[in-house]
């Protein structure tokens, strides 16, 4: 964490990479998730967006496995799913981004966490709407199913961008 704060992302990647392997135990899911979130941030800072996504996917996989075994959603799962929604959006992968956003919002409702507030949802919605408005006209035909789904997720700017 100090290495990231000191703007030394390569050192952070090295140290976090070593620590992640030692945290791969059931008792340390929260620590493992936190380490992978930091690792993802470090990768992002040096422009390794796909590696950043990979760290988040690894955490999401562990958290999904935990849910299937324990029937319990950890609050850290919401953070990971939401970060994945943003990362996929950054990579221009709209369908994947929407699925992660949906999972984050469903998980949020299930455990009544407040990680994703209305302002955060509006920011995500605005960025998604911007990406949708930059689609070519021939691509829009492939998105005809999307307005209803966007409304279900309360992404009203994106919904309006596609309809009008």
Coordinates of C-alpha atoms in Angstrom, one line a residue:
X1 CA 0.0 0.0 0.0
X2 CA 2.9 2.3 0.8
X3 CA 4.5 1.6 -2.5
X4 CA 1.3 2.6 -4.3
X5 CA 1.0 5.7 -2.2
X6 CA 4.6 6.6 -3.0
X7 CA 3.8 6.1 -6.7
X8 CA 6.1 3.1 -7.1
X9 CA 3.7 0.7 -8.8
X10 CA 6.3 -1.7 -10.1
X11 CA 7.6 -2.3 -6.6
X12 CA 4.0 -2.7 -5.4
X13 CA 3.4 -5.3 -8.1
X14 CA 6.4 -7.3 -7.0
X15 CA 5.5 -7.3 -3.3
X16 CA 1.8 -7.9 -3.8
X17 CA 2.5 -10.7 -6.3
X18 CA 4.6 -12.4 -3.6
X19 CA 2.0 -11.9 -0.9
X20 CA -1.0 -13.1 -2.9
X21 CA 0.4 -16.6 -3.2
X22 CA 0.6 -16.9 0.6
X23 CA -2.9 -15.8 1.1
X24 CA -4.7 -18.4 -1.0
X25 CA -6.6 -20.0 1.9
X26 CA -10.2 -20.0 3.0
X27 CA -9.4 -18.1 6.2
X28 CA -7.8 -15.2 4.3
X29 CA -10.4 -14.5 1.6
X30 CA -10.8 -10.8 2.7
X31 CA -7.0 -10.3 2.7
X32 CA -6.6 -12.1 -0.6
X33 CA -9.4 -9.9 -2.1
X34 CA -7.8 -6.7 -0.8
X35 CA -4.4 -7.7 -2.1
X36 CA -5.8 -8.5 -5.5
X37 CA -7.6 -5.1 -5.5
X38 CA -4.3 -3.4 -4.8
X39 CA -2.6 -5.5 -7.4
X40 CA -5.2 -4.5 -9.9
X41 CA -4.7 -0.9 -9.1
X42 CA -0.9 -1.2 -9.5
X43 CA -1.3 -2.9 -12.9
X44 CA -3.7 -0.1 -14.0
X45 CA -1.2 2.6 -13.0
X46 CA 1.4 1.2 -15.3
X47 CA -1.1 0.7 -18.2
X48 CA -1.5 -3.1 -17.8
X49 CA -5.3 -3.0 -18.1
X50 CA -5.7 -6.7 -19.0
X51 CA -3.5 -7.8 -16.1
X52 CA -5.5 -5.5 -13.8
X53 CA -8.7 -7.3 -15.1
X54 CA -7.0 -10.7 -14.4
X55 CA -6.4 -9.9 -10.8
X56 CA -10.0 -8.9 -10.4
X57 CA -11.2 -12.0 -12.1
X58 CA -9.1 -14.2 -9.8
X59 CA -10.7 -12.5 -6.8
X60 CA -14.2 -12.9 -8.3
X61 CA -13.5 -16.5 -8.9
X62 CA -12.5 -17.1 -5.2
X63 CA -15.5 -15.1 -4.0
X64 CA -17.9 -17.0 -6.2
X65 CA -16.4 -20.3 -4.9
X66 CA -16.8 -19.1 -1.3
X67 CA -20.5 -18.2 -2.1
X68 CA -21.2 -21.6 -3.5
X69 CA -19.6 -23.4 -0.5
X70 CA -20.8 -21.2 2.3
X71 CA -24.0 -19.7 0.8
X72 CA -22.8 -16.3 2.0
X73 CA -21.9 -13.1 0.0
X74 CA -19.0 -11.3 1.4
X75 CA -19.1 -7.5 1.2
X76 CA -15.7 -7.6 -0.6
X77 CA -17.5 -9.4 -3.5
X78 CA -19.5 -6.3 -4.3
X79 CA -16.3 -4.3 -4.5
X80 CA -14.6 -6.8 -6.8
X81 CA -17.7 -7.2 -9.1
X82 CA -18.1 -3.4 -9.3
X83 CA -14.4 -2.9 -10.1
X84 CA -14.8 -5.5 -12.8
X85 CA -17.8 -3.7 -14.2
X86 CA -15.7 -0.5 -14.4
X87 CA -12.6 -2.4 -15.8
X88 CA -14.7 -4.0 -18.6
X89 CA -16.2 -0.7 -19.4
X90 CA -12.7 0.8 -19.6
X91 CA -11.8 -2.0 -22.0
X92 CA -14.9 -1.3 -24.1
X93 CA -16.5 -4.6 -23.3
X94 CA -20.1 -3.4 -22.8
X95 CA -21.9 -6.8 -22.4
X96 CA -19.3 -8.1 -19.9
X97 CA -19.4 -4.8 -18.0
X98 CA -23.2 -4.9 -17.7
X99 CA -23.1 -8.5 -16.4
X100 CA -20.6 -7.5 -13.7
X101 CA -22.6 -4.4 -12.8
X102 CA -25.8 -6.6 -12.6
X103 CA -24.0 -9.1 -10.3
X104 CA -22.7 -6.2 -8.1
X105 CA -26.1 -4.6 -7.8
X106 CA -27.8 -7.9 -7.0
X107 CA -25.2 -8.7 -4.4
X108 CA -25.6 -5.2 -3.0
X109 CA -29.3 -5.7 -2.5
X110 CA -28.8 -9.2 -1.0
X111 CA -26.6 -8.0 1.9
X112 CA -27.8 -4.4 2.1
X113 CA -24.4 -2.9 1.7
X114 CA -23.9 0.8 0.7
X115 CA -20.7 0.5 -1.4
X116 CA -22.4 1.6 -4.6
X117 CA -24.3 4.8 -3.8
X118 CA -26.5 6.7 -6.2
X119 CA -23.7 9.1 -7.3
X120 CA -21.4 6.1 -8.2
X121 CA -24.2 4.5 -10.2
X122 CA -24.8 7.8 -12.1
X123 CA -21.0 8.1 -12.9
X124 CA -21.0 4.5 -14.2
X125 CA -24.2 5.2 -16.2
X126 CA -22.8 8.4 -17.7
X127 CA -19.6 6.6 -18.9
X128 CA -21.6 3.8 -20.3
X129 CA -24.0 6.2 -22.1
X130 CA -20.9 8.0 -23.6
X131 CA -19.6 4.7 -24.8
X132 CA -23.0 3.7 -26.3
X133 CA -23.3 7.1 -28.1
X134 CA -19.9 6.5 -29.8
X135 CA -21.2 3.2 -31.3
X136 CA -21.6 3.2 -35.1
X137 CA -25.1 3.1 -36.4
X138 CA -24.8 -0.5 -37.7
X139 CA -23.7 -1.6 -34.2
X140 CA -26.9 -0.2 -32.6
X141 CA -29.0 -2.8 -34.2
X142 CA -27.2 -5.4 -32.1
X143 CA -28.2 -3.5 -29.0
X144 CA -32.0 -3.5 -29.5
X145 CA -32.5 -5.8 -26.4
X146 CA -30.5 -3.4 -24.2
X147 CA -32.9 -0.6 -23.2
X148 CA -35.1 -2.9 -21.0
X149 CA -32.0 -4.4 -19.3
X150 CA -30.5 -0.9 -18.7
X151 CA -33.8 0.3 -17.2
X152 CA -33.8 -2.8 -14.9
X153 CA -30.4 -1.8 -13.6
X154 CA -31.5 1.8 -13.2
X155 CA -29.0 3.1 -15.8
X156 CA -31.4 5.7 -17.2
X157 CA -28.9 7.9 -19.1
X158 CA -27.7 4.9 -21.0
X159 CA -31.3 3.8 -21.6
X160 CA -32.2 7.2 -23.0
X161 CA -29.1 7.3 -25.1
X162 CA -30.1 4.1 -26.9
X163 CA -33.8 5.0 -27.2
X164 CA -33.4 8.5 -28.5

